[in-house]
CSV table of C-alpha atoms in Angstrom, one decimal:
chain,number,residue,atom,x,y,z
A,1,MET,CA,18.3,12.9,20.0
A,2,ASN,CA,19.8,11.4,23.1
A,3,LYS,CA,18.5,7.9,22.8
A,4,LYS,CA,18.4,5.9,19.6
A,5,PRO,CA,14.8,5.8,18.3
A,6,LEU,CA,12.9,2.5,18.2
A,7,ILE,CA,11.9,1.8,14.6
A,8,LEU,CA,9.2,-0.7,13.6
A,9,VAL,CA,9.8,-2.1,10.1
A,10,THR,CA,7.1,-3.9,8.2
A,11,ASN,CA,5.9,-4.5,4.6
A,12,ASP,CA,3.5,-6.4,2.4
A,13,ASP,CA,5.8,-8.3,0.2
A,14,GLY,CA,6.8,-10.7,3.0
A,15,ILE,CA,9.7,-10.7,5.5
A,16,THR,CA,12.3,-12.0,3.0
A,17,ALA,CA,11.6,-9.3,0.3
A,18,PRO,CA,14.7,-7.5,-1.0
A,19,GLY,CA,13.0,-4.1,-0.6
A,20,MET,CA,12.5,-4.7,3.1
A,21,ARG,CA,16.1,-5.8,3.5
A,22,THR,CA,17.2,-2.4,2.0
A,23,LEU,CA,14.9,-0.6,4.4
A,24,ILE,CA,16.3,-2.4,7.4
A,25,GLU,CA,19.8,-1.6,6.3
A,26,VAL,CA,19.1,2.1,6.1
A,27,MET,CA,17.1,2.1,9.4
A,28,LYS,CA,20.0,0.5,11.3
A,29,THR,CA,22.0,3.6,10.6
A,30,ILE,CA,19.3,5.7,12.4
A,31,GLY,CA,18.0,3.6,15.3
A,32,GLU,CA,17.1,0.4,17.0
A,33,VAL,CA,15.2,-1.8,14.6
A,34,VAL,CA,12.5,-4.4,15.2
A,35,VAL,CA,10.9,-6.2,12.2
A,36,VAL,CA,7.4,-7.6,12.3
A,37,ALA,CA,6.3,-8.6,8.8
A,38,PRO,CA,4.1,-11.1,7.0
A,39,ASP,CA,5.4,-14.6,6.5
A,40,SER,CA,4.2,-14.5,2.9
A,41,PRO,CA,3.4,-11.9,0.2
A,42,GLN,CA,0.3,-9.8,1.0
A,43,SER,CA,0.2,-7.4,-1.9
A,44,ALA,CA,-3.1,-5.8,-2.8
A,45,MET,CA,-4.5,-6.8,0.6
A,46,GLY,CA,-5.8,-3.3,1.3
A,47,HIS,CA,-6.6,-2.7,4.9
A,48,ALA,CA,-7.6,-6.3,5.6
A,49,ILE,CA,-7.3,-7.6,9.2
A,50,THR,CA,-7.6,-11.1,10.5
A,51,ILE,CA,-10.7,-11.5,12.8
A,52,ASN,CA,-12.1,-14.9,11.7
A,53,SER,CA,-8.9,-17.0,12.0
A,54,THR,CA,-6.0,-17.2,14.4
A,55,LEU,CA,-2.6,-15.4,14.1
A,56,HIS,CA,0.8,-17.0,14.5
A,57,VAL,CA,4.1,-15.2,15.2
A,58,GLU,CA,7.6,-16.7,15.0
A,59,LYS,CA,10.9,-15.2,15.9
A,60,VAL,CA,13.1,-15.6,12.9
A,61,GLN,CA,16.7,-14.9,11.8
A,62,ILE,CA,17.0,-13.8,8.2
A,63,ASP,CA,20.4,-12.1,7.5
A,64,THR,CA,21.1,-10.0,10.6
A,65,ASP,CA,21.2,-10.2,14.4
A,66,ASP,CA,18.2,-7.9,14.6
A,67,LEU,CA,14.9,-8.8,16.2
A,68,GLU,CA,12.7,-10.1,13.5
A,69,TYR,CA,9.2,-11.6,13.8
A,70,SER,CA,7.3,-13.4,11.0
A,71,CYS,CA,3.5,-13.2,11.2
A,72,SER,CA,0.8,-15.2,9.6
A,73,GLY,CA,-1.4,-12.1,9.1
A,74,THR,CA,-1.8,-9.1,6.9
A,75,PRO,CA,0.4,-5.9,7.1
A,76,ALA,CA,-2.2,-4.2,9.4
A,77,ASP,CA,-2.2,-7.3,11.7
A,78,CYS,CA,1.6,-7.1,11.9
A,79,VAL,CA,1.5,-3.5,13.1
A,80,LYS,CA,-1.3,-4.3,15.7
A,81,LEU,CA,0.7,-7.4,16.9
A,82,ALA,CA,3.9,-5.4,17.1
A,83,VAL,CA,2.5,-2.5,19.1
A,84,LYS,CA,0.2,-4.5,21.4
A,85,GLN,CA,2.0,-7.8,21.9
A,86,ILE,CA,5.6,-7.9,20.7
A,87,LEU,CA,7.4,-4.6,21.3
A,88,GLY,CA,6.5,-3.9,24.9
A,89,ARG,CA,6.9,-0.1,24.3
A,90,ARG,CA,5.7,2.2,21.6
A,91,PRO,CA,8.0,2.6,18.5
A,92,ASP,CA,9.1,6.1,17.7
A,93,ILE,CA,8.3,5.5,14.1
A,94,CYS,CA,6.9,2.8,11.8
A,95,VAL,CA,8.3,2.4,8.3
A,96,SER,CA,6.7,0.0,5.7
A,97,GLY,CA,8.3,-1.2,2.5
A,98,ILE,CA,10.2,-0.7,0.4
A,99,ASN,CA,7.4,-2.0,-1.8
A,100,HIS,CA,8.3,-3.7,-5.0
A,101,GLY,CA,6.0,-1.6,-7.2
A,102,SER,CA,4.3,1.8,-7.2
A,103,ASN,CA,1.7,2.8,-4.6
A,104,SER,CA,1.1,6.3,-6.1
A,105,SER,CA,-2.4,7.8,-6.8
A,106,ILE,CA,-5.4,5.5,-6.4
A,107,ASN,CA,-3.0,2.5,-5.6
A,108,VAL,CA,-2.9,3.8,-2.0
A,109,ILE,CA,-6.4,2.3,-1.6
A,110,TYR,CA,-5.3,-1.2,-2.5
A,111,SER,CA,-1.8,-1.1,-0.9
A,112,GLY,CA,-0.8,-3.4,1.9
A,113,THR,CA,2.3,-1.3,2.3
A,114,MET,CA,0.3,1.9,3.0
A,115,SER,CA,-2.3,-0.1,5.1
A,116,ALA,CA,0.5,-0.9,7.5
A,117,ALA,CA,1.5,2.8,7.7
A,118,LEU,CA,-2.1,3.8,8.2
A,119,GLU,CA,-2.6,1.3,11.0
A,120,ALA,CA,0.5,2.7,12.7
A,121,GLY,CA,-1.0,6.2,12.2
A,122,ILE,CA,-4.3,5.1,13.7
A,123,GLU,CA,-2.2,4.0,16.8
A,124,GLY,CA,-0.7,7.5,16.9
A,125,ILE,CA,2.7,6.4,15.7
A,126,PRO,CA,4.5,8.6,13.0
A,127,ALA,CA,4.5,6.3,9.9
A,128,ILE,CA,5.8,6.2,6.3
A,129,GLY,CA,5.2,3.8,3.5
A,130,PHE,CA,8.0,3.6,0.9
A,131,SER,CA,7.6,2.1,-2.6
A,132,LEU,CA,9.9,1.8,-5.6
A,133,CYS,CA,8.2,2.0,-9.0
A,134,ASP,CA,9.6,-1.3,-10.1
A,135,TYR,CA,7.6,-4.5,-9.6
A,136,ASN,CA,10.7,-6.7,-10.2
A,137,TRP,CA,11.7,-8.9,-7.3
A,138,ASN,CA,15.3,-8.2,-8.2
A,139,ALA,CA,14.8,-4.5,-8.5
A,140,ASP,CA,17.8,-2.2,-7.7
A,141,PHE,CA,16.9,-0.4,-4.4
A,142,GLU,CA,20.3,1.3,-4.2
A,143,ALA,CA,19.0,4.7,-5.4
A,144,CYS,CA,16.3,4.7,-2.7
A,145,LYS,CA,18.7,4.8,0.2
A,146,PRO,CA,19.5,8.5,0.6
A,147,TYR,CA,15.9,9.5,0.1
A,148,VAL,CA,14.6,7.0,2.6
A,149,LYS,CA,17.1,8.2,5.2
A,150,THR,CA,16.4,11.9,4.6
A,151,ILE,CA,12.6,11.4,4.9
A,152,VAL,CA,12.8,9.2,8.0
A,153,GLU,CA,15.2,11.7,9.7
A,154,ASN,CA,12.9,14.6,8.9
A,155,VAL,CA,9.8,12.8,10.3
A,156,LEU,CA,11.8,11.9,13.5
A,157,GLN,CA,12.8,15.6,13.8
A,158,HIS,CA,9.4,17.3,12.9
A,159,GLY,CA,6.9,14.6,13.9
A,160,LEU,CA,3.6,14.2,12.0
A,161,PRO,CA,0.3,15.6,13.1
A,162,GLU,CA,-2.5,13.3,14.4
A,163,GLY,CA,-4.2,11.5,11.6
A,164,VAL,CA,-1.5,12.0,8.9
A,165,VAL,CA,1.0,9.5,7.5
A,166,LEU,CA,3.3,9.8,4.5
A,167,ASN,CA,3.1,7.9,1.2
A,168,VAL,CA,6.6,8.0,-0.5
A,169,ASN,CA,7.1,6.7,-4.0
A,170,ILE,CA,10.5,6.5,-5.7
A,171,PRO,CA,11.0,6.5,-9.5
A,172,LYS,CA,12.8,3.6,-11.2
A,173,LEU,CA,15.9,5.7,-12.1
A,174,PRO,CA,19.6,5.6,-11.4
A,175,GLN,CA,20.4,7.8,-8.4
A,176,LYS,CA,22.1,10.6,-10.5
A,177,GLU,CA,18.9,11.0,-12.6
A,178,ILE,CA,16.6,11.5,-9.6
A,179,LYS,CA,16.0,15.3,-9.3
A,180,GLY,CA,14.9,15.5,-5.6
A,181,ILE,CA,11.9,15.1,-3.4
A,182,LYS,CA,8.5,16.7,-4.1
A,183,VAL,CA,5.5,17.1,-1.8
A,184,CYS,CA,2.4,16.2,-3.8
A,185,ARG,CA,-1.3,15.4,-3.8
A,186,GLN,CA,-2.7,12.0,-4.8
A,187,ALA,CA,-3.3,12.1,-8.6
A,188,LYS,CA,-6.8,11.4,-10.0
A,189,ALA,CA,-5.7,8.3,-11.9
A,190,ASN,CA,-7.4,5.0,-12.4
A,191,TRP,CA,-6.9,1.4,-13.5
A,192,GLU,CA,-8.9,0.4,-16.5
A,193,GLU,CA,-9.4,-3.2,-15.6
A,194,GLU,CA,-9.8,-6.1,-18.0
A,195,PHE,CA,-10.5,-9.6,-17.1
A,196,ASP,CA,-8.6,-12.3,-19.0
A,197,LYS,CA,-11.1,-15.1,-19.3
A,198,ARG,CA,-9.8,-18.7,-19.5
A,199,LYS,CA,-10.9,-22.3,-19.2
A,200,ASN,CA,-9.4,-24.7,-16.7
A,201,PRO,CA,-8.6,-28.3,-17.7
A,202,GLN,CA,-12.0,-29.3,-16.5
A,203,GLY,CA,-13.7,-26.7,-18.8
A,204,ARG,CA,-14.7,-24.3,-16.0
A,205,ASP,CA,-14.3,-20.6,-16.7
A,206,TYR,CA,-11.9,-18.5,-14.6
A,207,TYR,CA,-10.5,-15.0,-14.7
A,208,TRP,CA,-7.3,-13.1,-14.2
A,209,LEU,CA,-7.6,-9.5,-13.3
A,210,THR,CA,-5.4,-7.3,-15.6
A,211,GLY,CA,-5.6,-3.8,-16.8
A,212,LYS,CA,-3.7,-0.6,-17.6
A,213,PHE,CA,-3.1,2.4,-15.6
A,214,VAL,CA,-4.6,5.7,-16.9
A,215,ASN,CA,-3.7,9.1,-15.6
A,216,LEU,CA,-6.1,11.8,-16.8
A,217,ASP,CA,-5.0,14.3,-14.1
A,218,GLN,CA,-3.2,17.2,-15.8
A,219,GLY,CA,-2.0,18.7,-12.5
A,220,GLU,CA,1.7,19.3,-11.9
A,221,ASP,CA,1.3,19.0,-8.2
A,222,THR,CA,0.4,15.3,-8.3
A,223,ASP,CA,2.5,12.2,-7.3
A,224,GLU,CA,2.2,10.9,-10.9
A,225,TRP,CA,3.6,14.1,-12.3
A,226,ALA,CA,6.5,14.0,-9.9
A,227,LEU,CA,7.4,10.4,-10.6
A,228,GLU,CA,7.1,10.9,-14.4
A,229,ASN,CA,9.5,13.9,-14.1
A,230,GLY,CA,12.1,12.2,-12.0
A,231,TYR,CA,11.2,13.2,-8.5
A,232,VAL,CA,10.6,11.2,-5.3
A,233,SER,CA,6.9,11.9,-4.4
A,234,VAL,CA,5.8,12.5,-0.8
A,235,VAL,CA,2.0,12.6,-0.3
A,236,PRO,CA,0.6,13.3,3.2
A,237,VAL,CA,-2.3,10.8,3.6
A,238,GLN,CA,-5.2,10.8,6.1
A,239,PHE,CA,-7.6,8.2,7.4
A,240,ASP,CA,-10.5,10.6,8.0
A,241,LEU,CA,-12.3,9.7,4.8
A,242,THR,CA,-15.0,12.3,5.3
A,243,ALA,CA,-15.7,14.3,2.1
A,244,HIS,CA,-16.2,17.4,4.3
A,245,HIS,CA,-16.8,19.6,1.2
A,246,TYR,CA,-20.0,17.7,0.4
A,247,ILE,CA,-21.7,17.7,3.8
A,248,GLN,CA,-23.5,21.0,3.2
A,249,ASN,CA,-24.8,19.8,-0.1
A,250,LEU,CA,-26.1,16.5,1.4
A,251,ASN,CA,-27.9,18.5,4.1
A,252,SER,CA,-29.9,20.3,1.3
A,253,TRP,CA,-31.4,17.0,0.2
A,254,ASN,CA,-33.9,17.1,3.1
A,255,LEU,CA,-33.6,13.3,3.7
A,256,ASN,CA,-36.1,13.5,6.5
A,257,ASP,CA,-39.1,14.9,4.5
B,1,MET,CA,-37.4,8.4,-14.3
B,2,ASN,CA,-38.6,6.9,-17.6
B,3,LYS,CA,-36.6,3.7,-17.4
B,4,LYS,CA,-36.1,1.5,-14.4
B,5,PRO,CA,-32.6,2.1,-13.0
B,6,LEU,CA,-30.1,-0.8,-13.1
B,7,ILE,CA,-29.0,-1.5,-9.6
B,8,LEU,CA,-25.8,-3.5,-8.7
B,9,VAL,CA,-26.1,-5.1,-5.3
B,10,THR,CA,-23.1,-6.5,-3.5
B,11,ASN,CA,-21.8,-7.1,0.1
B,12,ASP,CA,-19.0,-8.5,2.2
B,13,ASP,CA,-20.9,-11.0,4.3
B,14,GLY,CA,-21.5,-13.4,1.3
B,15,ILE,CA,-24.3,-13.8,-1.1
B,16,THR,CA,-26.6,-15.7,1.3
B,17,ALA,CA,-26.4,-13.1,4.1
B,18,PRO,CA,-29.9,-12.0,5.4
B,19,GLY,CA,-28.7,-8.3,5.3
B,20,MET,CA,-28.2,-8.6,1.6
B,21,ARG,CA,-31.5,-10.4,1.1
B,22,THR,CA,-33.2,-7.4,2.7
B,23,LEU,CA,-31.3,-5.0,0.5
B,24,ILE,CA,-32.4,-6.9,-2.6
B,25,GLU,CA,-36.0,-6.9,-1.5
B,26,VAL,CA,-36.0,-3.1,-1.1
B,27,MET,CA,-34.0,-2.5,-4.4
B,28,LYS,CA,-36.6,-4.5,-6.4
B,29,THR,CA,-39.2,-1.9,-5.5
B,30,ILE,CA,-36.9,0.7,-7.2
B,31,GLY,CA,-35.3,-0.9,-10.2
B,32,GLU,CA,-33.8,-3.8,-12.1
B,33,VAL,CA,-31.5,-5.7,-9.8
B,34,VAL,CA,-28.3,-7.7,-10.5
B,35,VAL,CA,-26.4,-9.3,-7.6
B,36,VAL,CA,-22.7,-10.0,-7.8
B,37,ALA,CA,-21.4,-10.9,-4.3
B,38,PRO,CA,-18.7,-13.0,-2.6
B,39,ASP,CA,-19.4,-16.7,-2.3
B,40,SER,CA,-18.2,-16.6,1.3
B,41,PRO,CA,-17.9,-14.0,4.1
B,42,GLN,CA,-15.2,-11.4,3.4
B,43,SER,CA,-15.6,-9.2,6.5
B,44,ALA,CA,-12.6,-7.0,7.5
B,45,MET,CA,-11.1,-7.5,4.0
B,46,GLY,CA,-10.5,-3.8,3.6
B,47,HIS,CA,-9.9,-2.9,0.0
B,48,ALA,CA,-8.2,-6.1,-0.9
B,49,ILE,CA,-8.2,-7.3,-4.6
B,50,THR,CA,-7.3,-10.6,-6.1
B,51,ILE,CA,-4.2,-10.3,-8.3
B,52,ASN,CA,-2.2,-13.4,-7.5
B,53,SER,CA,-4.9,-16.0,-7.9
B,54,THR,CA,-7.7,-16.7,-10.2
B,55,LEU,CA,-11.4,-15.6,-9.9
B,56,HIS,CA,-14.4,-17.8,-10.4
B,57,VAL,CA,-18.0,-16.6,-11.0
B,58,GLU,CA,-21.1,-18.8,-10.9
B,59,LYS,CA,-24.7,-17.9,-11.9
B,60,VAL,CA,-26.8,-18.9,-8.9
B,61,GLN,CA,-30.4,-18.9,-7.7
B,62,ILE,CA,-31.0,-18.1,-4.1
B,63,ASP,CA,-34.5,-17.1,-3.3
B,64,THR,CA,-35.7,-15.1,-6.3
B,65,ASP,CA,-35.7,-15.1,-10.1
B,66,ASP,CA,-33.2,-12.2,-10.1
B,67,LEU,CA,-29.9,-12.4,-11.8
B,68,GLU,CA,-27.4,-13.4,-9.1
B,69,TYR,CA,-23.7,-14.2,-9.5
B,70,SER,CA,-21.5,-15.7,-6.8
B,71,CYS,CA,-17.8,-14.7,-7.0
B,72,SER,CA,-14.7,-16.3,-5.4
B,73,GLY,CA,-13.1,-12.9,-4.8
B,74,THR,CA,-13.3,-9.9,-2.4
B,75,PRO,CA,-16.1,-7.2,-2.5
B,76,ALA,CA,-13.9,-5.0,-4.6
B,77,ASP,CA,-13.3,-7.9,-7.0
B,78,CYS,CA,-17.1,-8.4,-7.3
B,79,VAL,CA,-17.6,-4.8,-8.4
B,80,LYS,CA,-14.8,-4.9,-10.9
B,81,LEU,CA,-16.1,-8.2,-12.4
B,82,ALA,CA,-19.7,-6.9,-12.4
B,83,VAL,CA,-18.9,-3.7,-14.2
B,84,LYS,CA,-16.2,-5.0,-16.6
B,85,GLN,CA,-17.4,-8.6,-17.3
B,86,ILE,CA,-20.9,-9.4,-16.2
B,87,LEU,CA,-23.3,-6.5,-16.6
B,88,GLY,CA,-22.6,-5.4,-20.2
B,89,ARG,CA,-23.7,-1.9,-19.3
B,90,ARG,CA,-23.0,0.5,-16.5
B,91,PRO,CA,-25.2,0.3,-13.4
B,92,ASP,CA,-27.0,3.5,-12.4
B,93,ILE,CA,-26.1,2.8,-8.8
B,94,CYS,CA,-24.2,0.3,-6.7
B,95,VAL,CA,-25.4,-0.6,-3.2
B,96,SER,CA,-23.4,-2.7,-0.8
B,97,GLY,CA,-24.7,-4.4,2.4
B,98,ILE,CA,-26.7,-4.4,4.5
B,99,ASN,CA,-23.7,-5.3,6.6
B,100,HIS,CA,-24.2,-7.3,9.7
B,101,GLY,CA,-22.4,-4.9,12.1
B,102,SER,CA,-21.3,-1.2,12.2
B,103,ASN,CA,-19.0,0.4,9.7
B,104,SER,CA,-19.0,3.8,11.4
B,105,SER,CA,-16.0,6.0,12.2
B,106,ILE,CA,-12.6,4.2,11.7
B,107,ASN,CA,-14.3,1.0,10.7
B,108,VAL,CA,-14.7,2.4,7.2
B,109,ILE,CA,-11.0,1.6,6.7
B,110,TYR,CA,-11.4,-2.1,7.4
B,111,SER,CA,-14.8,-2.5,5.9
B,112,GLY,CA,-15.4,-4.8,2.9
B,113,THR,CA,-18.9,-3.3,2.6
B,114,MET,CA,-17.4,0.2,2.1
B,115,SER,CA,-14.6,-1.2,-0.1
B,116,ALA,CA,-17.2,-2.3,-2.6
B,117,ALA,CA,-18.9,1.1,-2.5
B,118,LEU,CA,-15.5,2.9,-2.9
B,119,GLU,CA,-14.6,0.6,-5.9
B,120,ALA,CA,-17.9,1.5,-7.6
B,121,GLY,CA,-17.1,5.2,-6.8
B,122,ILE,CA,-13.7,4.8,-8.4
B,123,GLU,CA,-15.5,3.5,-11.5
B,124,GLY,CA,-17.6,6.7,-11.5
B,125,ILE,CA,-20.8,4.9,-10.3
B,126,PRO,CA,-22.9,6.5,-7.5
B,127,ALA,CA,-22.5,4.1,-4.6
B,128,ILE,CA,-23.7,3.6,-1.0
B,129,GLY,CA,-22.6,1.2,1.7
B,130,PHE,CA,-25.3,0.2,4.2
B,131,SER,CA,-24.6,-1.3,7.7
B,132,LEU,CA,-26.8,-2.2,10.6
B,133,CYS,CA,-25.2,-1.9,14.0
B,134,ASP,CA,-26.0,-5.5,14.9
B,135,TYR,CA,-23.4,-8.2,14.3
B,136,ASN,CA,-26.0,-11.0,14.7
B,137,TRP,CA,-26.5,-13.2,11.7
B,138,ASN,CA,-30.2,-13.2,12.6
B,139,ALA,CA,-30.5,-9.5,13.2
B,140,ASP,CA,-33.8,-7.8,12.4
B,141,PHE,CA,-33.4,-5.7,9.2
B,142,GLU,CA,-37.0,-4.6,9.1
B,143,ALA,CA,-36.4,-1.1,10.5
B,144,CYS,CA,-33.7,-0.5,7.8
B,145,LYS,CA,-36.0,-0.7,4.9
B,146,PRO,CA,-37.6,2.8,4.7
B,147,TYR,CA,-34.2,4.5,5.3
B,148,VAL,CA,-32.5,2.4,2.7
B,149,LYS,CA,-35.2,3.2,0.2
B,150,THR,CA,-35.2,7.0,0.9
B,151,ILE,CA,-31.4,7.3,0.6
B,152,VAL,CA,-31.2,5.2,-2.6
B,153,GLU,CA,-34.0,7.3,-4.2
B,154,ASN,CA,-32.3,10.5,-3.2
B,155,VAL,CA,-29.0,9.4,-4.7
B,156,LEU,CA,-30.7,8.4,-7.9
B,157,GLN,CA,-32.4,11.8,-8.0
B,158,HIS,CA,-29.5,14.0,-7.0
B,159,GLY,CA,-26.5,11.9,-8.1
B,160,LEU,CA,-23.2,12.1,-6.3
B,161,PRO,CA,-20.2,14.2,-7.2
B,162,GLU,CA,-17.0,12.5,-8.6
B,163,GLY,CA,-15.0,10.9,-5.9
B,164,VAL,CA,-17.7,10.7,-3.2
B,165,VAL,CA,-19.7,7.7,-2.0
B,166,LEU,CA,-22.0,7.4,1.0
B,167,ASN,CA,-21.4,5.4,4.2
B,168,VAL,CA,-24.8,4.7,5.9
B,169,ASN,CA,-25.1,3.2,9.3
B,170,ILE,CA,-28.4,2.3,11.0
B,171,PRO,CA,-28.8,2.0,14.7
B,172,LYS,CA,-30.0,-1.3,16.3
B,173,LEU,CA,-33.4,0.0,17.3
B,174,PRO,CA,-37.1,-0.7,16.6
B,175,GLN,CA,-38.3,1.5,13.7
B,176,LYS,CA,-40.5,3.8,15.9
B,177,GLU,CA,-37.4,4.7,18.0
B,178,ILE,CA,-35.3,5.8,15.1
B,179,LYS,CA,-35.4,9.6,15.0
B,180,GLY,CA,-34.4,10.2,11.4
B,181,ILE,CA,-31.4,10.6,9.1
B,182,LYS,CA,-28.4,12.7,10.0
B,183,VAL,CA,-25.5,13.8,7.7
B,184,CYS,CA,-22.3,13.4,9.7
B,185,ARG,CA,-18.5,13.4,9.6
B,186,GLN,CA,-16.5,10.3,10.5
B,187,ALA,CA,-15.9,10.2,14.3
B,188,LYS,CA,-12.3,10.1,15.6
B,189,ALA,CA,-12.8,6.8,17.4
B,190,ASN,CA,-10.5,3.8,17.6
B,191,TRP,CA,-10.2,0.2,18.5
B,192,GLU,CA,-8.1,-0.6,21.6
B,193,GLU,CA,-6.9,-4.0,20.4
B,194,GLU,CA,-5.9,-6.8,22.6
B,195,PHE,CA,-4.6,-10.1,21.6
B,196,ASP,CA,-5.9,-13.2,23.3
B,197,LYS,CA,-2.9,-15.5,23.4
B,198,ARG,CA,-3.5,-19.3,23.5
B,199,LYS,CA,-1.7,-22.5,23.0
B,200,ASN,CA,-2.8,-25.1,20.4
B,201,PRO,CA,-2.8,-28.8,21.2
B,202,GLN,CA,0.7,-29.1,19.9
B,203,GLY,CA,1.9,-26.4,22.3
B,204,ARG,CA,2.3,-23.6,19.7
B,205,ASP,CA,1.3,-20.1,20.6
B,206,TYR,CA,-1.5,-18.4,18.6
B,207,TYR,CA,-3.5,-15.2,18.9
B,208,TRP,CA,-7.1,-14.0,18.5
B,209,LEU,CA,-7.5,-10.3,17.7
B,210,THR,CA,-10.0,-8.8,20.2
B,211,GLY,CA,-10.5,-5.3,21.6
B,212,LYS,CA,-12.9,-2.6,22.6
B,213,PHE,CA,-14.2,0.4,20.7
B,214,VAL,CA,-13.3,3.7,22.2
B,215,ASN,CA,-14.9,7.0,21.0
B,216,LEU,CA,-13.0,10.0,22.4
B,217,ASP,CA,-14.6,12.4,19.9
B,218,GLN,CA,-17.0,14.8,21.7
B,219,GLY,CA,-18.4,16.2,18.5
B,220,GLU,CA,-22.2,16.2,18.0
B,221,ASP,CA,-21.7,16.1,14.2
B,222,THR,CA,-20.1,12.6,14.1
B,223,ASP,CA,-21.6,9.3,13.0
B,224,GLU,CA,-21.0,7.9,16.4
B,225,TRP,CA,-23.0,10.6,18.1
B,226,ALA,CA,-25.9,10.2,15.6
B,227,LEU,CA,-26.0,6.4,16.1
B,228,GLU,CA,-25.9,6.7,19.9
B,229,ASN,CA,-28.7,9.2,19.8
B,230,GLY,CA,-31.0,7.2,17.6
B,231,TYR,CA,-30.3,8.5,14.1
B,232,VAL,CA,-29.3,6.9,10.9
B,233,SER,CA,-25.9,8.3,10.0
B,234,VAL,CA,-24.9,9.3,6.5
B,235,VAL,CA,-21.2,10.2,6.0
B,236,PRO,CA,-19.9,11.3,2.5
B,237,VAL,CA,-16.7,9.4,2.0
B,238,GLN,CA,-13.9,10.1,-0.5
B,239,PHE,CA,-11.0,8.1,-1.9
B,240,ASP,CA,-8.6,11.1,-2.4
B,241,LEU,CA,-6.7,10.4,0.8
B,242,THR,CA,-4.4,13.4,0.5
B,243,ALA,CA,-4.2,15.4,3.7
B,244,HIS,CA,-4.3,18.7,1.8
B,245,HIS,CA,-4.1,20.7,5.0
B,246,TYR,CA,-0.6,19.4,5.7
B,247,ILE,CA,1.0,20.0,2.2
B,248,GLN,CA,2.2,23.5,3.0
B,249,ASN,CA,3.7,22.4,6.3
B,250,LEU,CA,5.6,19.5,4.7
B,251,ASN,CA,7.0,21.9,2.1
B,252,SER,CA,8.6,23.9,4.9
B,253,TRP,CA,10.7,20.9,5.9
B,254,ASN,CA,13.2,21.7,3.0
B,255,LEU,CA,13.5,18.0,2.2
B,256,ASN,CA,16.0,18.8,-0.6
B,257,ASP,CA,18.6,20.6,1.5
């Protein structure tokens, strides 16, 4: 590459999150970095966007001389604002994360990290969401670095087809115990939710959402299998949600009779 | 059917929205109805869930003697609460809407209406999101009624396969001008966003997200084509986001070299 690529960095844990600081550090070894990220944590925001209230953006300095912007919106808002308002030119790639916690299997649906990557993909920008399977704010992101670098360099080299972004999850393991990178499909795994019912001091009921993660998918080609077996998982993700395989069947229903 | 089906009704425009009142009215001709819906509008919430704050639920009476619950959370929260906490048994079907405004093509990604349907699908419950292509709060939902009834009855009769829910959009037309129901794929259409930059009374910049919808997909098998040509569109939607067609290509990258 003759010119340094322009890299848009965002996340859903907020602009000061350690996972994003690691991502910025690695990206600075590859290209020119601009950060546009939420001013507060936005986990589990799914693909929310802000249409009924206003958005604010502030230029901020965190711990580098890079261009960083803090935004009042969701991860998807950050990408829209960056591309349409802040950058002035199209980024060569958008990276989101590194998320504090897994976004494997069904979690991709709820993930603000992946929402940012999908939004960039919708804009036609190659995009990757990175997550470490460790929810701890003080998680050790050191082992992520070489894998993040390899995957970003490969995407810059090969590109990604229209409509496809990457969902990368990294197991919570020391670097020497990680076996490599595996291309996977999204596992058919679910949350079995429970609601923790409590009473507030005024006697009113309220609930906390809790639950446990259950993987009933026996496949060895899934992201869950890869992560459980010490691999970094890479799932190509699309935003055409059409269940093409079921169209013919639906047509047999004769809905117009 | 020997027993009346149990129908869970939700939406993203809030429990008092006229579109949902129409949906409840039609559902009462088919089965036993329980409503669990957000206590305030949640449009464009995508698949957000509430994990960092508490949820409240209130039994309310709006304009019928039906069981109705108003919830402080997102559409996805409403479905989780209904299934795990409120209903006591699994609903036979979950219907979401009728949304005030289109959720065709890429809008499915941002849609709270479809998020509720997807959440029910994840729980293994047959689910449908309904939207009328009219953003007006006082939109005329009369023409929707026969199509909503037909589609719900068909889903109760045929079921839906694991991992598939339906995204139904209804054109803004008088009933006699609607040509019928068409099974479609999600069009490749986008929003071209613009940000309307303003200054608040204190001189601080802020933004409103605006934009126009652009359909560059020439296919006659898309939801956009159907709606433009006077049909009700039905798209089968899945929550396995894996871009299966790109796995082989990614494997050729030799990410472990």
